[in-house]
Every structure is written in structure tokens, then in C-alpha cells.
Coordinates of C-alpha atoms in Angstrom, one line a residue:
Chain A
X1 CA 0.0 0.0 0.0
X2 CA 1.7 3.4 -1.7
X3 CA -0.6 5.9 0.9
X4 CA 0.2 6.1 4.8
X5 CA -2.9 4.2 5.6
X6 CA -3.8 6.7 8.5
X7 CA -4.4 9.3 6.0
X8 CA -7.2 7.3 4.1
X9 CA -11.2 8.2 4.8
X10 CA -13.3 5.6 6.5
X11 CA -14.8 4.0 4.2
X12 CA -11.6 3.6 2.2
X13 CA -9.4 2.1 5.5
X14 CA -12.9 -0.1 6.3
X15 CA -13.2 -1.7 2.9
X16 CA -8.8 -1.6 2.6
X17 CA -9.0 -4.2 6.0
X18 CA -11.8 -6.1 5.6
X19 CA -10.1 -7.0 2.4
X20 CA -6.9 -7.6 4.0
X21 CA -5.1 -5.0 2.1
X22 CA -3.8 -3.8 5.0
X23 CA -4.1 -4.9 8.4
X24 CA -5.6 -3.4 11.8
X25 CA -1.9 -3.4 13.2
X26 CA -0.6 -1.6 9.9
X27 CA -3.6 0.9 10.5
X28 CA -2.9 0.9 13.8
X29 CA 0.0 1.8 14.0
X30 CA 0.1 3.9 11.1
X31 CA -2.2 6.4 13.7
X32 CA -0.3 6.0 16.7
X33 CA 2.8 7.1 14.7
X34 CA 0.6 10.0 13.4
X35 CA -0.2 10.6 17.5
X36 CA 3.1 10.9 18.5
X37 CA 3.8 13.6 16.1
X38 CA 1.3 15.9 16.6
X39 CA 0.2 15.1 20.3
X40 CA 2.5 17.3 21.6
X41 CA 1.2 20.2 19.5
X42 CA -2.4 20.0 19.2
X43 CA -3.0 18.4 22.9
X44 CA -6.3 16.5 20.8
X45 CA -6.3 13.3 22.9
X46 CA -7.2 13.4 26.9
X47 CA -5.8 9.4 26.7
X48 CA -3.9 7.6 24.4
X49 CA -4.1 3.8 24.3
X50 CA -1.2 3.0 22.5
X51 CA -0.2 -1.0 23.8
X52 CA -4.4 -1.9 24.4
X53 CA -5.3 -0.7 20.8
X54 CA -2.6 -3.0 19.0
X55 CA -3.5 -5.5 20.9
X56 CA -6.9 -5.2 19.7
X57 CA -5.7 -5.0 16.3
X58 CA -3.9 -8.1 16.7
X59 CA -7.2 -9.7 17.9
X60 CA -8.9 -8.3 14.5
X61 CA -6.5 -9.6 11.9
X62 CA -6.5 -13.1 14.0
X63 CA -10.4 -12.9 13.9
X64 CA -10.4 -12.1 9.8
X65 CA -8.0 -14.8 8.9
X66 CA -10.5 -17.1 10.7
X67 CA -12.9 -15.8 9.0
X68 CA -14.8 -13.6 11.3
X69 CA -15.6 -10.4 10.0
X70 CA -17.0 -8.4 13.1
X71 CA -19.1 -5.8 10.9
X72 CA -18.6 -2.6 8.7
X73 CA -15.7 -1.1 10.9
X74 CA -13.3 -4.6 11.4
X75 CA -10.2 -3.6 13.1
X76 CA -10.8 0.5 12.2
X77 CA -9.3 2.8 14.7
X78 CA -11.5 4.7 16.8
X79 CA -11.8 7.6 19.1
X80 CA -14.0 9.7 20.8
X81 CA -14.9 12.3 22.7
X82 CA -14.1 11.8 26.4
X83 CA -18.0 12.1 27.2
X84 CA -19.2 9.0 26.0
X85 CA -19.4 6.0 28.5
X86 CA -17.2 3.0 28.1
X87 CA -17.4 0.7 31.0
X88 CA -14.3 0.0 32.7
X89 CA -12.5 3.6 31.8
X90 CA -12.5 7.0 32.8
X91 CA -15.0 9.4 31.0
X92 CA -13.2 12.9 32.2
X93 CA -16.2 14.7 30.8
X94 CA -13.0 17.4 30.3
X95 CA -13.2 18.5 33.7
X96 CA -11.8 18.5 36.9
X97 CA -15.2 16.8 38.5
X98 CA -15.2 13.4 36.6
X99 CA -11.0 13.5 36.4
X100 CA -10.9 10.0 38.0
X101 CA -14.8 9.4 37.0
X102 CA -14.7 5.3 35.7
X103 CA -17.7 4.5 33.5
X104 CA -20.0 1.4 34.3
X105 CA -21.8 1.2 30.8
X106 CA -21.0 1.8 27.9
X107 CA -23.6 4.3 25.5
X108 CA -25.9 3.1 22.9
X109 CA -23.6 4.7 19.9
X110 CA -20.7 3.9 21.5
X111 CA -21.5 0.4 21.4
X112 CA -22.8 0.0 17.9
X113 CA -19.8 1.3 16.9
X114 CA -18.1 -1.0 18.8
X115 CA -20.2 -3.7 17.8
X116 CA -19.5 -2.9 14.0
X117 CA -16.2 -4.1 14.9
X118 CA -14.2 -0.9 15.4
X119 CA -11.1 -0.3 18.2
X120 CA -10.4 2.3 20.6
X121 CA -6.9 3.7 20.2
X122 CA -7.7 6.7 23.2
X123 CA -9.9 9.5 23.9
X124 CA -10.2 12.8 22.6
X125 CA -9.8 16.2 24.5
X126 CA -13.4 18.4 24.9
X127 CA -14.6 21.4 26.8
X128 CA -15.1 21.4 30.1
X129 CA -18.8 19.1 30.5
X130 CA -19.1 20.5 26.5
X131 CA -20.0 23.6 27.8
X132 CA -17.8 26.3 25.8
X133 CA -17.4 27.3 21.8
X134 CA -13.8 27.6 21.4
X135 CA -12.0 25.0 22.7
X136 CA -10.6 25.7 25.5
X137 CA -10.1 24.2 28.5
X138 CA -8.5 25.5 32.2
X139 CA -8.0 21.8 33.3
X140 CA -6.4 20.0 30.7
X141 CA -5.3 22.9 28.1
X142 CA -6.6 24.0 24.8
X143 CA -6.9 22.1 22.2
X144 CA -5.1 23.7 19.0
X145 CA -6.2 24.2 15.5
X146 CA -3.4 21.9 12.7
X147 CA -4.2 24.4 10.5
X148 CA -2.3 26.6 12.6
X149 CA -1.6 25.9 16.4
X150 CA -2.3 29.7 17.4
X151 CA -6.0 28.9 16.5
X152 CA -9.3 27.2 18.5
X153 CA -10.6 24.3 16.9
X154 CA -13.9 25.5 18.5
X155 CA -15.8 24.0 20.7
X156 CA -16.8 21.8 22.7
X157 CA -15.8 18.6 20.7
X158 CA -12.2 20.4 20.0
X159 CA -10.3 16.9 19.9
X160 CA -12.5 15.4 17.5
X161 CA -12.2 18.4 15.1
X162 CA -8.1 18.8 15.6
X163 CA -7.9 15.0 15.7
X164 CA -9.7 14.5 12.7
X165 CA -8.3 17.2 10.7
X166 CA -4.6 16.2 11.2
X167 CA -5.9 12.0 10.6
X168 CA -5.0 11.1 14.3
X169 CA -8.6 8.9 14.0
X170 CA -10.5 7.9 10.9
X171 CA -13.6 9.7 12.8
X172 CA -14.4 10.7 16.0
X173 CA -17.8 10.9 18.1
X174 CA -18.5 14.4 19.1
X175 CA -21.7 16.0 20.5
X176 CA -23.6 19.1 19.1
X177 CA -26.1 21.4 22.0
X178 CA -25.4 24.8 20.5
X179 CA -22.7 23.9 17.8
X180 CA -20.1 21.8 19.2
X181 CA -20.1 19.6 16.2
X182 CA -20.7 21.9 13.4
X183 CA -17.9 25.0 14.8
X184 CA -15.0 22.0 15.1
X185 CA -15.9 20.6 12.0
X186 CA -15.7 24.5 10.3
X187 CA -12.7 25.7 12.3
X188 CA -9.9 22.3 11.4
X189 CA -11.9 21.6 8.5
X190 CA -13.5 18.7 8.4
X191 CA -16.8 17.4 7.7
X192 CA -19.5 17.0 10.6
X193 CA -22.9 16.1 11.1
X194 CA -25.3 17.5 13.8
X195 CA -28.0 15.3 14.0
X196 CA -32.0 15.6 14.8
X197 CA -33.0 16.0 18.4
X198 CA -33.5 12.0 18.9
X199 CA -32.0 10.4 15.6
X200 CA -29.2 8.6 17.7
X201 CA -29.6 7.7 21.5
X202 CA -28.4 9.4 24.3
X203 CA -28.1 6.8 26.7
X204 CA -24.9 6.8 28.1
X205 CA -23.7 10.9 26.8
X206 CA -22.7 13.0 29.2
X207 CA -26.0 15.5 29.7
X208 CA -25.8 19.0 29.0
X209 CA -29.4 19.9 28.0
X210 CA -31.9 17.2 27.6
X211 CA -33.6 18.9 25.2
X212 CA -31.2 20.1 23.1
X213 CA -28.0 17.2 23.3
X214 CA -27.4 15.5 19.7
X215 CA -24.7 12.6 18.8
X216 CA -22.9 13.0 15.8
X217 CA -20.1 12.6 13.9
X218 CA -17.0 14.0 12.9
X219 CA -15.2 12.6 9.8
X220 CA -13.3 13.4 6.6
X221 CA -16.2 12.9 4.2
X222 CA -20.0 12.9 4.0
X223 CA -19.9 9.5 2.7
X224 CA -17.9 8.7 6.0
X225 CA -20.4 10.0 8.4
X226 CA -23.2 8.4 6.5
X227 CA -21.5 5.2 7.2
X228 CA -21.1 6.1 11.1
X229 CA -24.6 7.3 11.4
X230 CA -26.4 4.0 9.9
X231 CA -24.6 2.0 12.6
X232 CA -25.7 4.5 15.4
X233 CA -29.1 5.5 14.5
X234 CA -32.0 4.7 15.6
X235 CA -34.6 2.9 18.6
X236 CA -33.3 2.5 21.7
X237 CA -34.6 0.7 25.1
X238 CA -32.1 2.6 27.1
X239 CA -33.4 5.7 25.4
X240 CA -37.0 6.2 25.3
X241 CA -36.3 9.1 23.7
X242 CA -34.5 7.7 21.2
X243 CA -36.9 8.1 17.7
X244 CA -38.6 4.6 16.2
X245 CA -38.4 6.0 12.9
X246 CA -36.9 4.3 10.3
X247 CA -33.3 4.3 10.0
X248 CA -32.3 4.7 6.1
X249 CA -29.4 3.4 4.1
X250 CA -27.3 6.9 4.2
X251 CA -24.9 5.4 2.3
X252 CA -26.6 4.9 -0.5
X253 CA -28.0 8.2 0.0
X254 CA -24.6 9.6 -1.1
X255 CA -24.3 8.2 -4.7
X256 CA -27.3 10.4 -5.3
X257 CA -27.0 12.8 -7.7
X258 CA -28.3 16.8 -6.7
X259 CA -29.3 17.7 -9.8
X260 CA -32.9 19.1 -10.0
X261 CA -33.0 19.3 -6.0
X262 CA -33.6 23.1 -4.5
X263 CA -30.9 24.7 -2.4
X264 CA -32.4 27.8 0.4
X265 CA -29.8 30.7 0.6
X266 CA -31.2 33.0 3.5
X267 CA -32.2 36.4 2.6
X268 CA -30.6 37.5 6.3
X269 CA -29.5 36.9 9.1
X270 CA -27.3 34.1 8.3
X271 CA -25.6 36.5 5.2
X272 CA -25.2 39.3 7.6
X273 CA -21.8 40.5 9.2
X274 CA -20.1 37.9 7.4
X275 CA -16.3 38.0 6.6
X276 CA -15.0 38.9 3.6
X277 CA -13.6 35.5 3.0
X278 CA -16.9 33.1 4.3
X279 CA -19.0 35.4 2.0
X280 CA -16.3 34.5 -0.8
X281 CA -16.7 30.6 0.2
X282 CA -20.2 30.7 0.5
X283 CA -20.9 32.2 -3.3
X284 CA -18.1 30.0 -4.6
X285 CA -19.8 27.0 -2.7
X286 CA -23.4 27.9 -4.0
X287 CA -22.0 28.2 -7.9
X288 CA -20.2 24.3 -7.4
X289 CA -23.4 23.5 -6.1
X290 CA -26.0 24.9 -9.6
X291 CA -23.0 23.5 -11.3
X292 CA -23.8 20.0 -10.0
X293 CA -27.6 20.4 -11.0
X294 CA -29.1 21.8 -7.9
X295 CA -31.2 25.0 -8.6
X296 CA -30.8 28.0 -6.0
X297 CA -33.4 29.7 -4.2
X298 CA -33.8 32.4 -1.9
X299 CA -35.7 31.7 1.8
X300 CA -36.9 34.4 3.8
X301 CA -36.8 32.3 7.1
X302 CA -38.5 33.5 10.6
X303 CA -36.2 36.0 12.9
X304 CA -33.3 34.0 13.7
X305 CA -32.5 36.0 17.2
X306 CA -35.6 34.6 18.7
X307 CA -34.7 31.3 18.2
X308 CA -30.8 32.4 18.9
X309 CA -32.3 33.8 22.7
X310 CA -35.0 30.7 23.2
X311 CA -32.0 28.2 22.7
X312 CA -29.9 30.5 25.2
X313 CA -32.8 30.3 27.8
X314 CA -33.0 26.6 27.4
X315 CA -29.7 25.4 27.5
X316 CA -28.8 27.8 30.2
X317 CA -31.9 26.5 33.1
X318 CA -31.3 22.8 31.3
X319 CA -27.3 22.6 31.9
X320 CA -27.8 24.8 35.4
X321 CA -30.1 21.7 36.8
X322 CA -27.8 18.9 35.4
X323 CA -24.6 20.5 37.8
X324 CA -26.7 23.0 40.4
X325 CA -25.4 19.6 43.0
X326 CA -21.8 20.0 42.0
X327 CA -22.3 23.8 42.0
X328 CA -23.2 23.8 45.6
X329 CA -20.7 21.3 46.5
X330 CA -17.8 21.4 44.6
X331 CA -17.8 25.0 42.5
X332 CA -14.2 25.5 43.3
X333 CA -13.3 22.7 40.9
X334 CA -15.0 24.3 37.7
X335 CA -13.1 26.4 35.2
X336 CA -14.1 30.0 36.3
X337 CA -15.6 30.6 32.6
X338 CA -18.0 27.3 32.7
X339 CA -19.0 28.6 36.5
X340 CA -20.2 31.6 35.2
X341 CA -22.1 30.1 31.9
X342 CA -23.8 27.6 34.8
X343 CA -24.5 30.5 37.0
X344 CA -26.6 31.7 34.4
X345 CA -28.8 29.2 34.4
X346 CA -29.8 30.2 38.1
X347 CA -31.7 33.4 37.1
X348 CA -33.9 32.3 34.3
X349 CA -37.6 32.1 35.9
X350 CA -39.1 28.9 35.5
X351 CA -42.1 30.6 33.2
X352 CA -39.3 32.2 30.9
X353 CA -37.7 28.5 30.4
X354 CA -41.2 27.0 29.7
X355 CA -42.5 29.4 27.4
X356 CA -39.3 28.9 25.5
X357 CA -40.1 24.8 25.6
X358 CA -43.7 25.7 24.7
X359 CA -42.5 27.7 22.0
X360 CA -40.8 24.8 20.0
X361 CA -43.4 23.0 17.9
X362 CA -44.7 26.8 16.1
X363 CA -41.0 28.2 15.7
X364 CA -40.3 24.5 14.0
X365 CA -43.4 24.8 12.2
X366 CA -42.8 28.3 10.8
X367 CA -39.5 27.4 9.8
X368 CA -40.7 24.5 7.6
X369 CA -43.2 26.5 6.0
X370 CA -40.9 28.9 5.3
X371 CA -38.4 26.1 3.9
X372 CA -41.5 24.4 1.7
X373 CA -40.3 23.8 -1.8
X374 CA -36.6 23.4 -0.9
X375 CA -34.8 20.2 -0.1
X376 CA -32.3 22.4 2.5
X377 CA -30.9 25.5 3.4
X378 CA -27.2 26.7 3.2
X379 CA -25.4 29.2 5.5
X380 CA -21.8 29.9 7.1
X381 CA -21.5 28.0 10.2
X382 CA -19.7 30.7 11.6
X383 CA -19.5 34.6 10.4
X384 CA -15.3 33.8 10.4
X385 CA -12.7 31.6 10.7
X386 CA -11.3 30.6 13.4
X387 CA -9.9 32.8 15.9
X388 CA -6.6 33.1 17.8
X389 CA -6.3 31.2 20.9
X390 CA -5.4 34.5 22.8
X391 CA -8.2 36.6 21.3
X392 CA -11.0 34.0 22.7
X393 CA -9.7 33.1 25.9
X394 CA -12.1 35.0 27.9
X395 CA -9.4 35.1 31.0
X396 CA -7.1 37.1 28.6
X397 CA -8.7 39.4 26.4
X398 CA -10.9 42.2 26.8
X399 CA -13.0 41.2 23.3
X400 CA -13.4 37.8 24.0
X401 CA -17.1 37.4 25.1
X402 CA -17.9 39.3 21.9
X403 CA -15.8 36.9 19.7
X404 CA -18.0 33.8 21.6
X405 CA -21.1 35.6 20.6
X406 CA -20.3 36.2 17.0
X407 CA -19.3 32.5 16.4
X408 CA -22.1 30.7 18.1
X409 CA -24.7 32.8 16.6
X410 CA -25.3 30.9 13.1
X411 CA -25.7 27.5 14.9
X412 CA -27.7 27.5 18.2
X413 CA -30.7 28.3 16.3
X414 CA -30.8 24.9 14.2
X415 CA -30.2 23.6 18.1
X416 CA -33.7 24.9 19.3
X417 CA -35.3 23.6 16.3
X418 CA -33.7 19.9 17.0
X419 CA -32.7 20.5 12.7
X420 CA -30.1 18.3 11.6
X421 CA -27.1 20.8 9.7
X422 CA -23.9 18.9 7.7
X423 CA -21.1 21.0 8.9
X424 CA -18.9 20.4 5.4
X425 CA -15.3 21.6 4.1
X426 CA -16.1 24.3 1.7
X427 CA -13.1 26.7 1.0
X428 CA -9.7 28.2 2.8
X429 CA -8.9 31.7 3.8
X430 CA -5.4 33.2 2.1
X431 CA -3.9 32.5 5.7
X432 CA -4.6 28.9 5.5
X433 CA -7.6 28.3 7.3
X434 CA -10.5 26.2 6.5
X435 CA -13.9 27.5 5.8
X436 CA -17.0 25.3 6.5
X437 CA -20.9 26.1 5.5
X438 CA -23.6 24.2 7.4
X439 CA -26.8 22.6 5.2
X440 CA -29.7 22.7 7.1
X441 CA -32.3 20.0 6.4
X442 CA -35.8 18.7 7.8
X443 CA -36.2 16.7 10.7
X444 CA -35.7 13.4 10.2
X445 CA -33.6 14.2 7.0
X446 CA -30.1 13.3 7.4
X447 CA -30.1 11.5 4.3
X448 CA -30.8 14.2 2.0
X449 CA -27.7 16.4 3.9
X450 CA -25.5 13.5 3.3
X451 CA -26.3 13.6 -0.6
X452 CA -26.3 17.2 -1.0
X453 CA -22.6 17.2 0.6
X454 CA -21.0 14.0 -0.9
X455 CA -21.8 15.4 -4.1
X456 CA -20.2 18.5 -3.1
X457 CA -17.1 17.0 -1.9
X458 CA -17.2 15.0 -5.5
X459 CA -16.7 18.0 -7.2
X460 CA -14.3 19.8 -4.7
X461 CA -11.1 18.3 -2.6
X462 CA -11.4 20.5 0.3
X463 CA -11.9 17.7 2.6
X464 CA -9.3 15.3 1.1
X465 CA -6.1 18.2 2.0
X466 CA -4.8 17.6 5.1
X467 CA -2.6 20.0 7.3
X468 CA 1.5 19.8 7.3
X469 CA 3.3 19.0 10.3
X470 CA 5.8 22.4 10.7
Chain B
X1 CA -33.3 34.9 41.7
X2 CA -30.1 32.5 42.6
X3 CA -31.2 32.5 46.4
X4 CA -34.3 30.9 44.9
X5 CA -32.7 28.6 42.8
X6 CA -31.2 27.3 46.3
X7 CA -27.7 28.5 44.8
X8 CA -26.9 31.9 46.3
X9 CA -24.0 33.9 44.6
X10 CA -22.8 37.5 45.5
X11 CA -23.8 40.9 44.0
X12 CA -21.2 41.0 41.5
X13 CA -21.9 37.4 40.6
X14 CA -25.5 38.6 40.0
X15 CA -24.8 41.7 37.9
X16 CA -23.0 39.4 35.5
X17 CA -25.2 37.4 35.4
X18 CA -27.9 40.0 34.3
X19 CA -25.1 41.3 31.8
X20 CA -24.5 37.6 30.0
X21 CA -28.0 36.2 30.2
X22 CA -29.6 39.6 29.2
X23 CA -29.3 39.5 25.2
X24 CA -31.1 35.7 25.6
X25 CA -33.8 37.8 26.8
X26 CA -34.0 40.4 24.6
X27 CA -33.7 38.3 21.4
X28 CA -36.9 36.2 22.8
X29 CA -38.9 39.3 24.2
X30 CA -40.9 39.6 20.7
X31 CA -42.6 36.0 21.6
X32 CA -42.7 36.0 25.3
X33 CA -46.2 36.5 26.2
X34 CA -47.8 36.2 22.9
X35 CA -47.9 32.0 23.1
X36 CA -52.1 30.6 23.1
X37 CA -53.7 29.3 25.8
X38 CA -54.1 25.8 24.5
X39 CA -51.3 25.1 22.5
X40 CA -50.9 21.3 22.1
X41 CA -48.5 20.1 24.8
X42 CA -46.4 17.9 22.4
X43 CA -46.5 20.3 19.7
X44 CA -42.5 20.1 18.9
X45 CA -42.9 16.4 18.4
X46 CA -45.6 16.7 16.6
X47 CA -44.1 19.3 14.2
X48 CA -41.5 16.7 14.3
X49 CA -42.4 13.9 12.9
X50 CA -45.2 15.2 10.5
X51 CA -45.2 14.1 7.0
X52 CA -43.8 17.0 4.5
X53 CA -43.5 17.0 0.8
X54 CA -41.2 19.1 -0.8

């Protein structure tokens, strides 16, 4: 094999082992190697497992020769972010709180993935209990941007994004509230799926907001995700929650062609205040996209800000409950900056919260009728690219809290709808960074996100380049 | 508000509070106290899950 095998997509290193191609060890290996050279500059992984992953890649090449072909993800190195359950290891949740926390279930999508036959090779870095946009994190450092290590990754799955973008994993889990999927996946530039409020079960997810907490993936490619999300999705007993709607074959969802579908572009809101380089993605993006057949309307969509504050109001009272225990007992071992976004929570009456909840099914229904007669809506996922470490860190800098407003502002509202939005590689800046644009699709709808960007990322190579080591 | 929520913080504490919290507010002012009497309870799953043709 000519290609470092830790540089292939999923699907590619799935199909590459399963064939024996290559082995688990080879692949294996090939990412631990990978680790070891970037580790010490992006500081993606909270725990690497270098001597228990080959030794599960051993076990998967013994099991293939025999025969035994576990599922769709034999002997494919995996990891996560440190919030999803695994019985037997510490979940640090990125905090100081569950440091030494050891897990005694595993979650739902943990598990099919593990079922599926993949490995765990470590665990990837987060915000403190998901609970930030940028990436960092007091406890256990920021997580850094291979594009360009004075940059966020944004947050809160910042290891997944940094970890996939510099091929440390073939795909990571990561977990999307108010953007924590979609910002990662726009900052490193990767591709990354938020999906609908109860697509993929929660059991065994850290909480953060029960009404608003998505599973999701972060990968290189749509077709990659698509894979991930037809092993996770779907009923689950642990889960009630959990939707019993049918789970679709996603993959084939991607060899779709776009042509004929109808594309949204927002008249505001999600065009406004946009940097000089996103606006130049997002027409470039829209033009590949009539190229490949779609046809290009524009969607006057409800006021944005509403849905922006309702989401605020919701996750703030949602996440406040979850920790108000640990915020009585223990607030001395929070980050300052994730006390003070739990704080919030405290002075939301309850009337306010529930007229936000109560609020849900019209905003979601005046959204769709305002989306009627288009397949899905495009936007920036963020008004800019990533920011510098020292400009964010709201310890540091005087501008940071307006820099966190600004980037969170084109994703919560898809939260409070429960949409699912495909976070996908679109474009660079001059400076090197990447540029992603979110599609936003109907409930339920992952499929039709999945074709849109796999035919996208046919027709570009934004999500094949991959970052130099300096 | 926080003495209420069983998780007293200082003044200071409070006045940021106000200051972070208070643009959530203002963005969701326009639709607080214009919601029906009898909306449906499950209206967002509802909404959901409903059949739509493009």
C-alpha cells in the first residue's frame, strides 16, 4: 500500500482491511505514529491507548483470517470524545469533576460502533462538561487548531475536530447542543454532522441539555459520516427518547446525484456581518453547487434572534439543573468561565424557560413553512474563521465574550429547532484556514444532507487536503 | 433569583449574570407572552415527525 494508511477516509481504510489490504496493526500503527507527532502540538487526545489498541488490532486480523468479520468497521481505529461512556475507563467529561470518574456502561452509539467491529486507540480532549465554543479548556489545556496551532478548533468537541483534521482517528464521536459539532468541524476543516433531536440515542452521553444534546459525527467525508450514522441511529430501550423512525441506508444516500434538487440561501440573518472570505466561500460554494444540477433559491426564514435567545434560555436553566449539586458542593473545581455560563442558568424564571419549551413546535413549524419547496438550506456556520487562541480566551482578552457571541450565533438556532445541519469543508482563507458552510435539512432528513454534501465534496477536494506538520 | 434557585451567589456574581444572560432575553422578548392558551402540549414532536412534501 503506496498511501500512509492513517491518511485514508473511512470508508476507504474499512473496505482496505476487511479486504486484507492492509491490516488493523498496519492501520494501527500507522495512527499511533501519526499521535506521536502531533500530540505534543495540538494536545487532541485526553488518553492515548497505545499498547491496548494493538492489541486489539492483533485480535482483528486473528479474527479475519479465521474468518470472522465483526461488521462494517473490522479492526478501524477509533476515538472519541471523552464524554461518551465505556465501562471500565475513565469518561473525564474534560473537567476537573469526573478527572478520575470510571464508567460502568458503555452508551448506545458507542456500542454499535463497537459492535461494528471498530477499536479504541484513546480518547479525545473536549470542553469542560461540552460547555464552551472555542476550545478551551483551564483543566487540561486548549486544544489547537493543525491548520495553525495559534488557532481554536472550536468547541466543545475540540479533539474530535483537531484530531480528525490532522488524521489522528478515521472519525471521531463528538456532541452538538449549541454547535459543538458543526464549529470544530468549520474551524480544522473537516466534515461533521449534527444530527436531529433524537435520531441517535443518548443513553450513556454525558447531559448538558436534555432537550437540546445531539450525537454526531465528525469525519473526513460525508460518505464517511453516512457510514457512522447507519450503525448509530436509531430505537433504543435505554433511550425512550430515542426516535422509532426508520433508519435509512445513508450510504446509499450519497451516490445520489443533486441535480434538479432546490438549495435555500437566506435572505438575512445568516448573510449578515459575514467575513469577507466566508462570503467568498459561501458564493463560490453555491456556484459548485447549480454546477452539479441543484437550482438556487432564496428563503426568507423567521427571525433568527428569537430562536438564537430561546435556545440560550434553554440550554442555560437545562445545563444549570444537570450540575446545580456539583455547584453547591464542589464549584471550586470548575473552570471560572464554565462557572459563570452555569450561573446563568440560576436566574432564568421557570415561566421564561417554559415558554421557551412551549415555543418549539410553532418556531419549528414556521421554519418548515418557510423552507416548503426546498430540499435544504445553506449558510456559514460561523461569520469567520477561526480565531486566535489568545483573542477567545475569555481570562485574557478584553474582546473575548464578543468573539464567543459572534461564532455561536449561526448554529444555536438549528439547536432549538432539534434540525439536523452537515457541517462540510467548503473553501480556505489566504492565511490557511479552512472555511465550512452548514446545510440545514428537515427533521428526520439526514439522508438528504449526506447527498447534497457527498456530491459537493465530489466535485471539490477541500476535505481530502490535510494540514503539514511544521 | 439564585437565592431561589437554592444557589446563592454575591452581588457581583449577579450583575454578571444579568449582563450575560440579558441579550437571551432580549432576542426572545418579541414572543414572550404572545404563546395561546391551548397550545398542544407535544406540539414540537408533533411538528417533528409530520409528514412533509417538498
Amino acid at each position: 500500500m503506496s498511501t500512509e494508511p492513517a491518511l485514508m477516509s473511512l470508508v476507504a481504510v474499512a473496505k482496505a482491511i476487511a479486504s486484507k489490504e492492509v491490516s488493523s496493526r498496519e492501520v494501527t500503527r500507522s495512527c499511533l505514529h501519526r499521535i506521536a507527532e502531533w500530540q505534543p502540538r495540538l494536545n487532541a487526545f485526553m488518553a492515548i491507548e497505545a499498547e491496548a489498541a494493538l492489541k486489539a488490532a492483533d485480535e482483528a486480523d486473528a479474527s479475519l483470517a479465521k474468518g470472522n468479520n465483526r461488521g462494517p468497521l473490522h479492526g478501524v481505529p477509533l476515538a472519541h470524545k471523552d464524554m461518551y461512556y465505556d465501562a471500565g475507563k475513565v469518561v473525564t467529561c474534560g473537567s476537573l469533576i469526573r478527572r478520575d470518574f470510571v464508567a460502568t456502561t458503555t452508551s448506545t452509539a458507542l456500542q454499535r460502533l463497537k459492535d461494528a467491529g471498530s477499536i479504541r486507540h484513546g480518547s479525545l480532549q473536549m470542553v469542560e462538561f461540552a460547555f464552551g465554543p472555542t476550545g478551551h479548556n483551564v483543566h487540561y489545556g486548549a486544544v489547537r487548531n493543525p491548520w495553525n496551532v495559534d488557532h481554536i478548533t472550536g468547541g466543545s468537541s475540540s479533539g474530535s475536530g483537531s484530531a480528525v483534521a490532522a488524521r489522528l482517528t478515521f472519525a471521531a464521536l463528538g456532541s452538538d447542543t449549541g454547535g459543538s459539532i458543526r464549529m470544530p468541524a468549520h474551524f480544522c476543516g473537516v466534515t461533521g454532522l449534527k444530527t436531529t433531536v433524537g435520531r441517535v440515542s443518548r443513553a450513556g452521553a454525558m447531559p448538558l441539555s436534555q432537550s437540546l444534546d445531539t450525537v454526531g459525527p465528525l469525519a473526513q467525508s460525508a460518505e464517511d459520516c453516512a457510514l457512522l450514522l447507519g450503525l448509530m441511529a436509531g430505537a433504543d430501550p435505554e433511550d425512550l427518547t430515542a426516535s422509532t423512525l426508520p433508519v435509512p441506508d445513508y450510504v446509499a444516500a450519497t451516490k445520489s446525484s443533486i441535480k434538479g434538487l432546490r438549495i435555500g440561501v437566506p435572505t438575512a440573518f445568516y448573510v449578515d456581518d459575514l467575513d469577507a472570505e466566508v462570503a467568498r466561500v459561501l458564493d463560490e460554494t453555491i456556484a459548485t453547487l447549480k454546477q452539479e444540477g441543484a437550482e438556487i433559491v432564496s428563503v426568507e426564514l423567521p427571525d433568527q434572534r428569537q430562536l438564537q435567545g430561546a435556545c440560550q434560555l434553554v440550554l442555560a436553566v437545562e445545563a444549570a439543573a444537570f450540575h446545580k449539586r456539583w455547584m453547591i458542593e464542589r464549584p471550586q473545581d470548575y473552570g471560572p468561565q464554565v462557572l459563570m455560563r452555569l450561573q446563568n442558568g440560576l436566574a432564568i424564571p421557570a415561566v421564561s424557560y417554559l415558554e421557551a419549551m412551549r415555543w418549539r413546535g410553532p418556531a419549528l413549524a414556521a421554519y418548515l413553512a418557510a423552507v416548503a419547496g426546498t430540499d435544504a438550506v445553506i449558510a456559514p456556520v460561523a461569520p469567520m474563521p477561526a480565531a486566535t487562541i489568545v483573542e477567545s480566551d475569555v481570562g485574557n482578552s478584553l474582546n473575548a465574550e464578543a468573539v464567543i457571541q459572534r461564532i455561536t450565533r449561526f448554529t444555536r438556532p438549528i439547536n432549538y429547532l432539534g434540525l439536523p445541519a452537515l457541517s462540510i469543508p467548503s473553501g480556505f482563507t489566504k492565511t490557511g484556514l479552512p472555511v465550512g458552510l452548514q446545510l440545514i435539512g428537515r427533521s428526520f432528513d439526514e439522508a438528504m444532507l449526506l447527498r447534497i454534501g457527498a456530491a459537493f465534496q465530489r466535485a471539490t477536494d477541500y476535505h481530502q487536503r490535510v494540514p503539514k506538520a511544521a | 433569583m439564585t437565592d431561589v434557585a437554592g444557589v446563592p451567589q454575591t452581588a457581583e456574581v449577579a450583575e454578571r449574570i444579568a449582563n450575560s444572560i440579558g441579550p437571551a432575553f432580549e432576542g426572545f422578548a418579541p414572543v414572550a407572552g404572545t404563546l395561546p392558551f391551548d397550545l398542544e402540549p407535544a406540539s414540537f414532536l408533533l411538528v417533528q415527525t409530520a409528514k412533509v412534501s417538498t
